[in-house]
XYZ file of C-alpha atoms in Angstrom:
682
model
C 39.909 -14.919 10.824
C 36.550 -16.550 10.233
C 33.518 -16.966 12.425
C 30.886 -19.642 12.798
C 27.679 -19.061 10.812
C 25.588 -16.423 12.470
C 28.569 -14.810 14.150
C 29.070 -11.065 14.245
C 30.798 -9.822 11.120
C 33.473 -7.143 11.201
C 34.886 -5.235 8.266
C 38.257 -5.202 10.026
C 39.451 -6.442 13.361
C 41.554 -4.393 15.738
C 45.177 -5.498 15.241
C 46.770 -7.563 18.005
C 50.053 -5.671 17.750
C 48.249 -2.317 18.054
C 47.079 -3.023 21.609
C 49.024 -0.822 24.017
C 50.704 -2.527 26.981
C 49.255 -5.693 28.562
C 52.472 -7.606 27.892
C 51.597 -10.527 30.187
C 48.252 -11.080 28.485
C 49.799 -10.932 25.035
C 52.504 -13.393 26.065
C 50.019 -15.829 27.625
C 47.900 -15.816 24.465
C 50.960 -16.286 22.254
C 52.160 -19.208 24.396
C 48.836 -20.938 23.775
C 48.949 -20.041 20.100
C 52.296 -21.826 19.881
C 51.189 -24.775 22.039
C 47.398 -25.188 22.487
C 48.151 -28.080 24.840
C 49.022 -25.534 27.531
C 45.310 -25.390 28.312
C 44.114 -21.892 27.481
C 44.080 -18.559 29.275
C 41.793 -17.079 31.908
C 41.852 -13.276 31.773
C 40.779 -11.590 35.000
C 40.335 -7.854 35.115
C 38.181 -4.810 35.523
C 35.750 -3.713 32.876
C 36.931 -1.662 29.918
C 40.467 -3.067 29.677
C 40.242 -4.415 26.095
C 40.105 -8.060 27.209
C 37.690 -9.003 24.451
C 39.474 -6.888 21.835
C 42.839 -8.579 22.243
C 41.356 -12.094 22.352
C 39.416 -11.540 19.129
C 42.544 -10.102 17.524
C 44.577 -13.229 18.293
C 42.600 -15.470 15.931
C 43.800 -13.472 12.943
C 47.406 -14.390 13.755
C 46.909 -18.145 13.794
C 48.181 -20.091 10.786
C 45.550 -21.225 8.262
C 44.261 -24.775 8.654
C 43.704 -27.401 5.990
C 40.370 -29.199 6.356
C 38.544 -31.986 4.567
C 35.937 -30.322 2.318
C 32.435 -30.807 3.643
C 33.551 -32.138 7.033
C 31.600 -30.358 9.765
C 34.264 -31.294 12.315
C 37.260 -29.687 10.551
C 39.247 -32.890 10.126
C 42.816 -32.490 8.859
C 43.231 -34.267 5.480
C 46.642 -35.739 6.384
C 45.572 -37.126 9.789
C 41.765 -37.300 9.818
C 39.921 -38.336 12.954
C 39.136 -42.053 12.502
C 35.982 -41.649 14.615
C 34.731 -38.531 12.834
C 30.925 -38.700 12.453
C 31.310 -37.356 8.904
C 34.035 -39.896 8.065
C 35.730 -41.978 7.082
C 38.043 -39.630 5.174
C 40.444 -41.501 2.905
C 42.564 -39.675 0.405
C 40.509 -36.495 0.562
C 42.328 -33.388 -0.591
C 42.551 -30.561 1.892
C 41.098 -27.121 1.516
C 42.686 -24.208 3.370
C 40.721 -21.763 5.474
C 41.436 -19.269 8.239
C 41.375 -20.397 11.862
C 37.960 -19.848 13.402
C 37.045 -17.743 16.377
C 33.977 -19.286 18.022
C 32.258 -17.314 20.767
C 30.241 -19.099 23.441
C 27.445 -16.859 24.777
C 26.766 -16.897 28.517
C 23.168 -17.961 27.896
C 24.018 -20.870 25.594
C 22.328 -24.202 26.180
C 24.035 -27.564 26.573
C 22.683 -28.595 23.157
C 24.304 -25.558 21.545
C 27.654 -26.309 23.165
C 28.012 -30.061 22.605
C 25.515 -30.704 19.835
C 22.385 -32.840 19.843
C 19.985 -34.861 17.781
C 19.028 -33.128 14.533
C 15.345 -32.550 15.347
C 14.403 -31.485 11.822
C 15.732 -34.664 10.190
C 14.351 -36.843 12.966
C 10.845 -35.490 12.481
C 10.821 -35.164 8.696
C 12.995 -38.114 7.583
C 12.730 -40.388 10.587
C 16.531 -40.771 10.836
C 18.819 -40.311 13.798
C 21.399 -37.679 12.834
C 23.781 -35.569 14.896
C 23.857 -31.779 14.707
C 27.297 -30.491 15.805
C 27.645 -27.814 18.471
C 30.125 -25.047 19.150
C 32.805 -27.472 20.391
C 32.925 -29.023 16.926
C 32.996 -25.609 15.254
C 35.935 -24.514 17.447
C 38.115 -27.545 16.609
C 41.563 -26.329 15.524
C 40.592 -22.729 16.268
C 39.828 -20.443 19.219
C 36.890 -20.852 21.595
C 36.218 -17.609 23.436
C 33.952 -17.297 26.480
C 33.304 -13.751 27.644
C 32.241 -13.490 31.315
C 33.086 -17.142 31.877
C 32.353 -16.734 35.605
C 28.701 -16.134 34.712
C 28.467 -19.294 32.618
C 26.411 -22.045 34.227
C 28.539 -24.560 36.092
C 27.474 -27.624 34.127
C 28.459 -25.863 30.879
C 31.842 -24.896 32.310
C 32.407 -28.522 33.323
C 31.598 -29.758 29.814
C 33.742 -27.076 28.231
C 36.813 -27.721 30.360
C 36.496 -31.492 30.076
C 36.554 -31.207 26.290
C 39.485 -28.788 26.414
C 41.478 -31.131 28.671
C 40.776 -34.329 26.685
C 40.741 -32.837 23.190
C 37.518 -34.713 22.540
C 33.812 -34.208 23.058
C 31.524 -37.066 24.021
C 27.791 -36.679 23.453
C 25.417 -39.198 25.012
C 21.856 -37.907 24.868
C 18.470 -38.464 23.233
C 19.584 -41.757 21.703
C 22.700 -40.170 20.155
C 26.169 -41.483 20.950
C 28.912 -39.446 19.270
C 32.582 -38.763 19.853
C 34.529 -36.185 17.884
C 37.791 -34.278 18.175
C 37.624 -30.897 19.945
C 41.076 -29.366 20.268
C 40.998 -25.596 20.529
C 42.631 -22.633 22.177
C 40.341 -21.825 25.100
C 40.206 -18.239 26.329
C 37.900 -17.009 29.073
C 37.530 -13.469 30.369
C 35.900 -12.385 33.615
C 35.422 -9.455 35.959
C 36.042 -10.738 39.541
C 33.598 -8.152 40.906
C 30.777 -10.140 39.304
C 31.669 -13.396 41.057
C 34.434 -15.974 41.071
C 34.953 -19.332 39.486
C 35.238 -22.315 41.797
C 38.872 -23.307 42.537
C 38.256 -26.649 40.813
C 37.348 -24.821 37.618
C 40.147 -22.296 37.936
C 42.617 -25.167 37.973
C 41.410 -26.351 34.585
C 42.617 -23.178 32.844
C 46.270 -23.427 31.861
C 47.368 -19.843 32.468
C 45.832 -16.821 34.121
C 46.539 -13.122 33.752
C 45.370 -10.167 35.808
C 44.783 -7.065 33.695
C 44.099 -3.497 34.732
C 43.974 -0.192 32.914
C 47.272 1.636 32.934
C 47.591 4.639 35.236
C 50.180 6.271 33.012
C 48.528 9.307 31.329
C 50.773 8.984 28.273
C 49.809 5.336 27.715
C 46.138 6.080 28.272
C 46.347 8.866 25.722
C 47.915 6.502 23.197
C 45.155 3.945 23.780
C 42.481 6.565 23.118
C 44.349 7.914 20.098
C 44.638 4.512 18.442
C 41.058 3.543 19.181
C 39.702 6.754 17.668
C 41.806 6.198 14.580
C 40.475 2.669 14.273
C 36.869 3.829 14.577
C 37.410 6.528 11.949
C 38.741 4.023 9.427
C 39.039 0.370 10.511
C 40.414 -0.895 7.217
C 43.015 1.847 6.920
C 44.087 1.476 10.534
C 44.452 -2.302 10.141
C 46.471 -1.821 6.951
C 48.903 0.371 8.847
C 49.653 -2.509 11.210
C 49.690 -5.226 8.535
C 53.483 -5.533 8.642
C 53.626 -6.101 12.381
C 50.720 -8.560 12.193
C 52.382 -10.565 9.433
C 55.628 -10.723 11.390
C 53.794 -11.999 14.480
C 51.957 -14.629 12.440
C 55.213 -15.842 10.896
C 56.854 -16.016 14.321
C 53.968 -18.107 15.701
C 54.222 -20.517 12.761
C 58.002 -20.788 13.177
C 57.660 -21.412 16.915
C 55.131 -24.184 16.242
C 57.645 -25.819 13.911
C 60.411 -25.584 16.552
C 58.224 -26.824 19.401
C 58.781 -30.613 18.958
C 62.555 -30.130 19.035
C 62.744 -28.084 22.265
C 64.450 -30.009 25.084
C 63.102 -29.955 28.626
C 66.305 -30.696 30.533
C 66.364 -32.551 33.824
C 67.555 -29.372 35.536
C 64.602 -27.369 34.200
C 62.191 -30.135 35.146
C 63.607 -30.155 38.692
C 63.011 -26.423 38.892
C 59.417 -26.817 37.724
C 58.573 -29.547 40.191
C 60.382 -27.752 43.026
C 58.424 -24.547 42.390
C 55.076 -26.353 42.285
C 55.903 -28.269 45.454
C 57.094 -25.148 47.268
C 53.879 -23.285 46.493
C 51.843 -26.321 47.618
C 49.567 -26.476 44.603
C 47.131 -29.377 44.535
C 47.659 -32.251 42.128
C 50.119 -32.451 39.251
C 48.266 -30.413 36.627
C 50.302 -27.339 37.592
C 53.569 -29.186 36.916
C 52.379 -30.309 33.491
C 51.029 -26.897 32.512
C 54.194 -25.124 33.683
C 56.361 -27.568 31.723
C 54.318 -27.127 28.541
C 54.320 -23.349 28.897
C 58.092 -23.282 29.486
C 58.679 -25.405 26.370
C 56.429 -23.094 24.342
C 58.302 -20.060 25.666
C 61.624 -21.557 24.615
C 60.220 -22.222 21.137
C 58.820 -18.680 20.978
C 62.242 -17.225 21.788
C 64.025 -19.565 19.369
C 65.856 -21.565 22.028
C 66.691 -25.263 21.737
C 66.256 -25.962 25.462
C 64.215 -24.603 28.356
C 66.009 -22.102 30.610
C 65.401 -20.748 34.109
C 63.868 -17.618 32.620
C 61.345 -19.768 30.750
C 60.470 -21.627 33.954
C 60.136 -18.376 35.906
C 57.787 -16.807 33.362
C 55.760 -19.993 32.954
C 55.329 -20.381 36.727
C 54.303 -16.740 37.043
C 51.460 -17.362 34.606
C 50.493 -20.924 35.561
C 50.496 -20.908 39.375
C 48.721 -17.824 40.843
C 45.161 -19.118 40.373
C 46.126 -22.576 41.625
C 47.258 -21.317 45.029
C 43.758 -20.379 46.195
C 42.963 -22.490 49.257
C 39.780 -20.637 50.065
C 37.363 -18.576 47.951
C 38.246 -15.583 50.149
C 41.842 -15.786 48.927
C 42.832 -13.612 45.998
C 45.034 -15.246 43.340
C 48.670 -14.280 43.614
C 52.274 -15.445 43.655
C 55.181 -14.371 45.853
C 57.797 -13.328 43.288
C 60.608 -13.288 45.849
C 59.842 -16.837 46.940
C 59.719 -17.920 43.303
C 63.203 -16.525 42.685
C 64.525 -18.185 45.830
C 63.221 -21.603 44.799
C 64.616 -21.239 41.287
C 68.003 -20.205 42.653
C 68.027 -23.117 45.095
C 67.227 -25.609 42.333
C 69.345 -24.058 39.640
C 70.137 -25.197 36.157
C 73.043 -27.341 37.290
C 72.983 -31.067 37.793
C 74.210 -32.849 40.872
C 77.596 -33.519 39.295
C 78.097 -30.005 37.949
C 79.521 -27.354 40.279
C 77.682 -24.053 40.393
C 79.753 -21.057 39.277
C 81.254 -18.883 41.970
C 79.434 -15.587 42.537
C 81.281 -12.508 41.324
C 83.693 -11.034 43.836
C 83.010 -7.745 45.477
C 80.294 -6.229 47.562
C 76.981 -8.158 47.581
C 74.984 -5.072 48.353
C 74.067 -4.508 44.732
C 76.104 -1.423 43.891
C 78.913 0.871 44.977
C 76.586 2.728 47.303
C 75.085 -0.408 48.815
C 71.679 0.147 47.179
C 70.488 -3.467 47.228
C 66.904 -4.669 47.097
C 66.152 -2.936 50.370
C 68.057 0.238 49.630
C 66.636 3.653 48.706
C 64.648 2.189 45.787
C 63.617 -0.979 47.610
C 60.362 -1.680 49.401
C 59.155 0.679 52.072
C 58.697 -0.182 55.694
C 55.447 -1.942 56.621
C 52.629 0.514 56.288
C 54.043 2.308 53.283
C 56.365 4.879 54.878
C 59.352 5.433 57.138
C 57.113 6.191 60.080
C 56.080 2.568 60.588
C 52.799 2.949 58.712
C 51.453 6.177 60.318
C 49.727 8.602 58.009
C 50.112 12.361 57.775
C 48.288 12.797 61.094
C 50.455 10.246 62.899
C 51.600 10.935 66.415
C 55.004 12.619 66.451
C 55.629 12.144 70.166
C 55.283 8.338 70.115
C 51.987 8.334 72.015
C 49.093 6.111 71.053
C 46.439 7.809 68.887
C 43.290 8.631 70.779
C 40.024 6.817 70.050
C 37.277 9.060 68.675
C 34.043 9.217 70.623
C 30.627 8.781 69.074
C 27.173 9.098 70.481
C 25.449 5.844 71.396
C 21.861 5.140 72.259
C 22.399 5.640 75.991
C 25.093 8.274 76.189
C 28.701 8.712 75.061
C 30.615 5.632 73.996
C 34.034 5.102 72.492
C 34.094 3.831 68.922
C 36.780 1.201 68.639
C 38.166 -0.657 65.652
C 35.662 -2.490 63.452
C 34.650 -5.776 65.020
C 36.374 -8.845 63.664
C 34.314 -11.731 62.360
C 33.894 -15.051 64.061
C 35.436 -17.939 62.190
C 33.558 -18.883 59.046
C 31.805 -22.222 59.072
C 29.950 -24.441 56.660
C 26.248 -23.652 57.110
C 23.623 -26.302 56.746
C 21.575 -26.222 53.592
C 18.352 -24.196 53.824
C 15.888 -23.418 51.072
C 13.079 -21.031 50.284
C 9.729 -22.863 50.371
C 7.813 -23.606 47.215
C 9.116 -23.816 43.655
C 10.710 -20.758 42.115
C 11.814 -19.721 38.652
C 14.934 -17.764 39.567
C 18.461 -17.841 38.225
C 19.931 -21.348 38.084
C 21.768 -22.184 41.280
C 22.150 -24.945 43.834
C 19.785 -24.105 46.653
C 15.975 -23.840 46.420
C 13.701 -25.904 44.213
C 12.867 -24.273 40.898
C 11.726 -24.810 37.356
C 14.984 -24.589 35.480
C 16.129 -25.182 31.894
C 19.098 -27.134 33.269
C 17.537 -29.545 35.759
C 16.221 -33.093 35.666
C 13.389 -33.751 33.184
C 10.259 -34.487 35.181
C 7.542 -34.118 32.552
C 6.359 -32.303 29.453
C 3.862 -29.604 28.530
C 2.715 -27.875 25.332
C 5.378 -25.539 24.028
C 8.396 -25.310 21.734
C 11.193 -24.210 24.087
C 13.507 -27.042 25.073
C 11.721 -29.563 22.897
C 10.876 -32.901 24.534
C 11.267 -35.195 21.524
C 9.660 -38.327 22.952
C 6.597 -36.460 24.229
C 6.261 -34.642 20.906
C 6.342 -37.873 18.934
C 3.898 -39.471 21.353
C 1.493 -36.546 20.897
C 1.727 -36.722 17.096
C 1.532 -40.506 16.711
C -2.275 -40.987 17.157
C -3.050 -38.482 14.381
C -0.916 -39.898 11.555
C -3.745 -41.715 9.764
C -6.012 -38.681 9.913
C -3.225 -36.507 8.528
C -2.647 -38.825 5.605
C 0.866 -39.840 6.478
C 2.747 -41.705 3.759
C 6.340 -42.842 3.715
C 8.932 -42.612 6.465
C 8.377 -39.049 7.650
C 6.162 -38.155 10.567
C 3.488 -35.481 10.114
C 3.877 -33.058 13.024
C 1.932 -29.875 13.682
C 2.578 -27.068 16.144
C -0.102 -28.488 18.425
C 2.025 -31.621 18.914
C 5.093 -29.785 20.197
C 5.962 -30.479 23.822
C 8.652 -28.841 25.895
C 10.496 -30.412 28.812
C 9.606 -29.610 32.389
C 12.831 -29.653 34.379
C 13.180 -29.677 38.147
C 16.336 -27.889 39.155
C 17.659 -25.467 41.751
C 17.760 -21.705 41.951
C 19.936 -19.161 43.710
C 18.448 -16.833 46.333
C 19.171 -13.417 47.830
C 20.064 -13.513 51.538
C 19.874 -9.965 52.939
C 21.065 -9.192 56.469
C 19.752 -6.069 58.245
C 21.945 -5.573 61.299
C 22.000 -3.157 64.241
C 25.579 -1.780 64.303
C 25.020 0.788 67.086
C 27.412 1.356 70.002
C 28.190 -0.747 73.099
C 30.017 -4.023 73.492
C 26.791 -5.917 72.881
C 26.698 -4.496 69.370
C 30.330 -5.575 68.863
C 29.434 -9.090 69.941
C 26.513 -9.078 67.538
C 28.739 -7.850 64.756
C 31.312 -10.568 65.343
C 28.634 -13.253 65.203
C 26.830 -11.724 62.248
C 30.040 -11.140 60.302
C 30.912 -14.773 60.816
C 27.463 -15.813 59.651
C 27.566 -13.547 56.592
C 31.035 -14.726 55.635
C 29.891 -18.314 56.004
C 26.780 -17.719 53.919
C 28.837 -15.821 51.367
C 31.157 -18.820 51.074
C 28.132 -21.073 50.729
C 26.599 -18.650 48.218
C 29.802 -18.825 46.189
C 29.302 -22.578 45.904
C 25.525 -22.452 45.418
C 25.337 -19.340 43.198
C 23.397 -17.213 45.705
C 23.613 -13.511 46.343
C 24.296 -12.143 49.830
C 23.872 -8.541 51.013
C 24.331 -6.663 54.280
C 22.629 -3.493 55.555
C 23.757 -1.888 58.810
C 22.086 0.937 60.686
C 23.804 3.182 63.208
C 23.977 6.865 64.141
C 21.363 8.659 62.061
C 20.931 6.381 59.054
C 21.398 3.049 57.325
C 24.162 1.941 54.986
C 24.274 -0.757 52.354
C 27.592 -2.137 53.582
C 27.571 -5.062 51.183
C 25.493 -4.671 48.023
C 23.943 -7.968 46.871
C 26.848 -9.859 45.398
C 28.297 -13.245 44.585
C 31.873 -11.953 44.797
C 33.402 -13.436 47.920
C 36.479 -11.238 47.709
C 34.442 -8.018 47.642
C 32.231 -9.294 50.444
C 35.159 -10.175 52.689
C 36.748 -6.752 52.194
C 33.543 -4.841 52.987
C 32.800 -6.879 56.099
C 36.319 -6.503 57.447
C 36.022 -2.704 57.445
C 32.500 -2.560 58.889
C 32.394 -0.041 61.808
C 30.113 0.023 64.870
C 28.796 2.733 67.233
C 26.134 5.442 67.474
C 22.369 5.569 67.972
C 19.853 3.024 66.623
C 17.822 4.230 63.597
C 15.839 0.988 63.223
C 13.255 2.458 60.871
C 15.997 3.640 58.493
C 17.445 0.127 58.369
C 14.104 -1.454 57.505
C 13.347 1.189 54.890
C 16.750 0.651 53.291
C 16.083 -3.086 53.157
C 12.734 -2.488 51.445
C 14.440 -0.253 48.889
C 17.168 -2.835 48.213
C 14.526 -5.505 47.632
C 12.641 -3.173 45.283
C 15.748 -2.497 43.199
C 16.817 -6.146 43.168
C 13.340 -7.205 42.068
C 13.618 -4.861 39.084
C 17.029 -6.282 38.223
C 16.151 -9.915 38.831
C 12.417 -10.360 39.403
C 12.597 -14.146 39.721
C 15.188 -14.286 42.523
C 13.437 -14.848 45.859
C 14.803 -13.180 49.000
C 15.365 -14.123 52.613
C 15.728 -11.167 55.009
C 17.460 -11.668 58.370
C 16.929 -8.705 60.754
C 19.242 -8.563 63.797
C 18.001 -6.069 66.429
C 16.677 -5.671 69.966
C 13.658 -3.795 68.632
C 14.631 -0.488 70.240
C 14.668 2.634 68.104
C 16.602 5.548 69.634
C 16.539 7.676 66.474
C 13.932 8.320 63.798
C 10.233 7.405 63.554
C 8.469 4.362 64.922
C 9.602 1.299 62.937
C 6.128 -0.265 62.572
C 5.349 1.415 59.253
C 8.769 0.515 57.832
C 8.282 -3.089 58.966
C 4.958 -3.268 57.139
C 6.548 -1.899 53.962
C 9.385 -4.423 54.163
C 6.925 -7.291 54.702
C 5.066 -6.229 51.568
C 8.288 -6.186 49.541
C 9.219 -9.738 50.545
C 6.645 -11.280 48.214
C 7.296 -15.019 48.050
C 10.423 -14.677 50.183
C 10.840 -15.301 53.899
C 12.212 -13.389 56.901
C 13.812 -14.066 60.278
C 14.145 -11.604 63.180
C 16.964 -12.242 65.663
C 16.132 -10.706 69.060
C 19.258 -9.160 70.609
C 17.586 -7.878 73.770
C 19.421 -8.867 76.975
C 19.176 -8.256 80.696
C 16.644 -9.189 83.381
C 13.993 -6.769 82.097
C 12.792 -7.427 78.564
C 10.406 -5.139 76.736
C 9.576 -7.589 73.967
C 9.959 -4.934 71.269
C 11.709 -7.286 68.863
C 8.908 -9.842 69.146
C 6.295 -7.232 68.261
C 8.410 -6.100 65.333
C 8.707 -9.710 64.176
C 4.937 -10.061 64.138
C 4.666 -6.902 62.051
C 7.245 -8.322 59.622
C 5.595 -11.729 59.511
C 8.945 -13.140 60.550
C 10.079 -15.962 62.792
C 11.545 -14.333 65.943
C 14.505 -16.003 67.669
C 16.972 -15.064 70.419
C 20.486 -13.807 69.762
C 22.078 -16.924 71.215
C 20.380 -18.874 68.411
C 22.466 -16.976 65.858
C 25.330 -19.432 66.364
C 26.427 -21.552 63.402
C 24.123 -24.577 63.568
C 21.258 -22.700 65.226
C 21.098 -19.991 62.555
C 20.751 -22.490 59.729
C 18.058 -24.334 61.650
C 16.143 -21.130 62.355
C 16.158 -20.082 58.720
C 15.087 -23.530 57.589
C 12.208 -23.601 60.079
C 11.086 -20.126 59.025
C 10.920 -21.181 55.410
C 9.061 -24.364 56.299
C 6.486 -22.361 58.261
C 6.060 -19.944 55.365
C 5.299 -22.784 52.948
């Protein structure tokens, strides 16, 4: 295995075959090693599951590649790219080297990924030359993106376009270049840190969910092997050299068999039937499943694709393509998959299916079929219909616990359900920020539209730099083609882009039906904003206060799955500790400002202004207003009835917030209120 210049060197890599378990991940990577046309692998899983270790280990198993000496684009000497910028290559002898592993950092720029004008040669020699990027370096190797869900969207688009087409097109700064870019793409991500858009998920060929084993014996073996590796990497790797060599030979043999594998009409019918039955969008799933099934057959040494190949390929290629909504978790119904495969079996229309074996269909002499003693439990996880250890034994309904509300005793019922999610109107924080790149408020961003230039050397603005240097050439004694440039001439681009914001809800979750109505509306609003935040790269958080304190029910997050789960379980009932809720919001803003000082907040407080527990909320409101900084706030007045005390309005003044009535919290009204508040704060 080799790395691009500047990459992290290792004396020895952890062997691929030494990784314990994770069979699906290993198989998905090997499928792509056999057939890179499958489209890569997206590895989803919790932290600390060796995702990066196994991906880096794969590159060492790939067969060596022959390249044209001196070609920066790794052209093959037998079939060189006719459009190679370093070409033409005619009759050049090849030179062998190991397949490269190229790592794309999350903070990489577009220039680093695709390549750009060679600034040094342009300024010193006055020529227009192309400097290749990481896509060129990864050609015929592995391109690895750790935390791909944190990569900026425009970079993900460029990356996946190149992976799908096998070519990279660069049109920028007067440079027009096309070069081959065929690589094995592997991305890893932790879903807790945010999801990829469904459109981007679809561009990955296969996906695998990984989790740490819960088997103590396997965990012990993982620790044992890792400690041995750390004590002596070279010796540990040498101990697995035999297994690694065998895997490498098997990959090479499978690549040789791949062109001869037959995709029969029966197997193709199964593939298309499965994709149609699971209602995946488009035809990319059919193509990926077919390619993966062919690669599987080649890997197992078969001459034709079988039902088992189709089943395994569909299990890896379809789960992430079934997401209809960002709140949906990827998954595949295995039973339905088997049913579809059985219905569209490996037999043509003119071939009779074999008779099933005679005898009992129950699965065994004792009738232990799929739903027998070892089959799935009853709904709820036990024979009692889902009741836990404290379930009612006499068949009566469980009693509802009582909690203390602000006006007496009230019954705490199930957590309030959310109103239907909707698409909120776009609202923005006033002014121009410098926060994390997103799709909402105006900001100075390294990824936006160029609107000007200023002195500096970050993100060089070539035209402005040359314009600044041009008047001084005679005074600097310029001679020849080169341009004399000093540091004072350097200009950097000013880019107008968009940033993501933090939308923090502070909600009264105390008892009474009114609170339940508020919670339904607010849950619907938060879910809607969370969906919108998923698309616009915002963060959304939720604080509730009830009883004697406040709870951070939804920590600031971009993970729609985590947000939906937390909101679904959100309880209501108890007294109203308003001051505690405001203080908790101020603390959340303080912590978030330390983590991400450039991200501007919007705080939405939902309350009637009454405080039935704790100190007067005025001091807490003043503290929260001070923590807002350049952000904005909205107070939704939930007071009802013929007699109104106006407490929420006074609290809104203390917060410096726009105060609105609860009935304005509805879908369109809420977005309008927030937008007006931000406009007034400008």
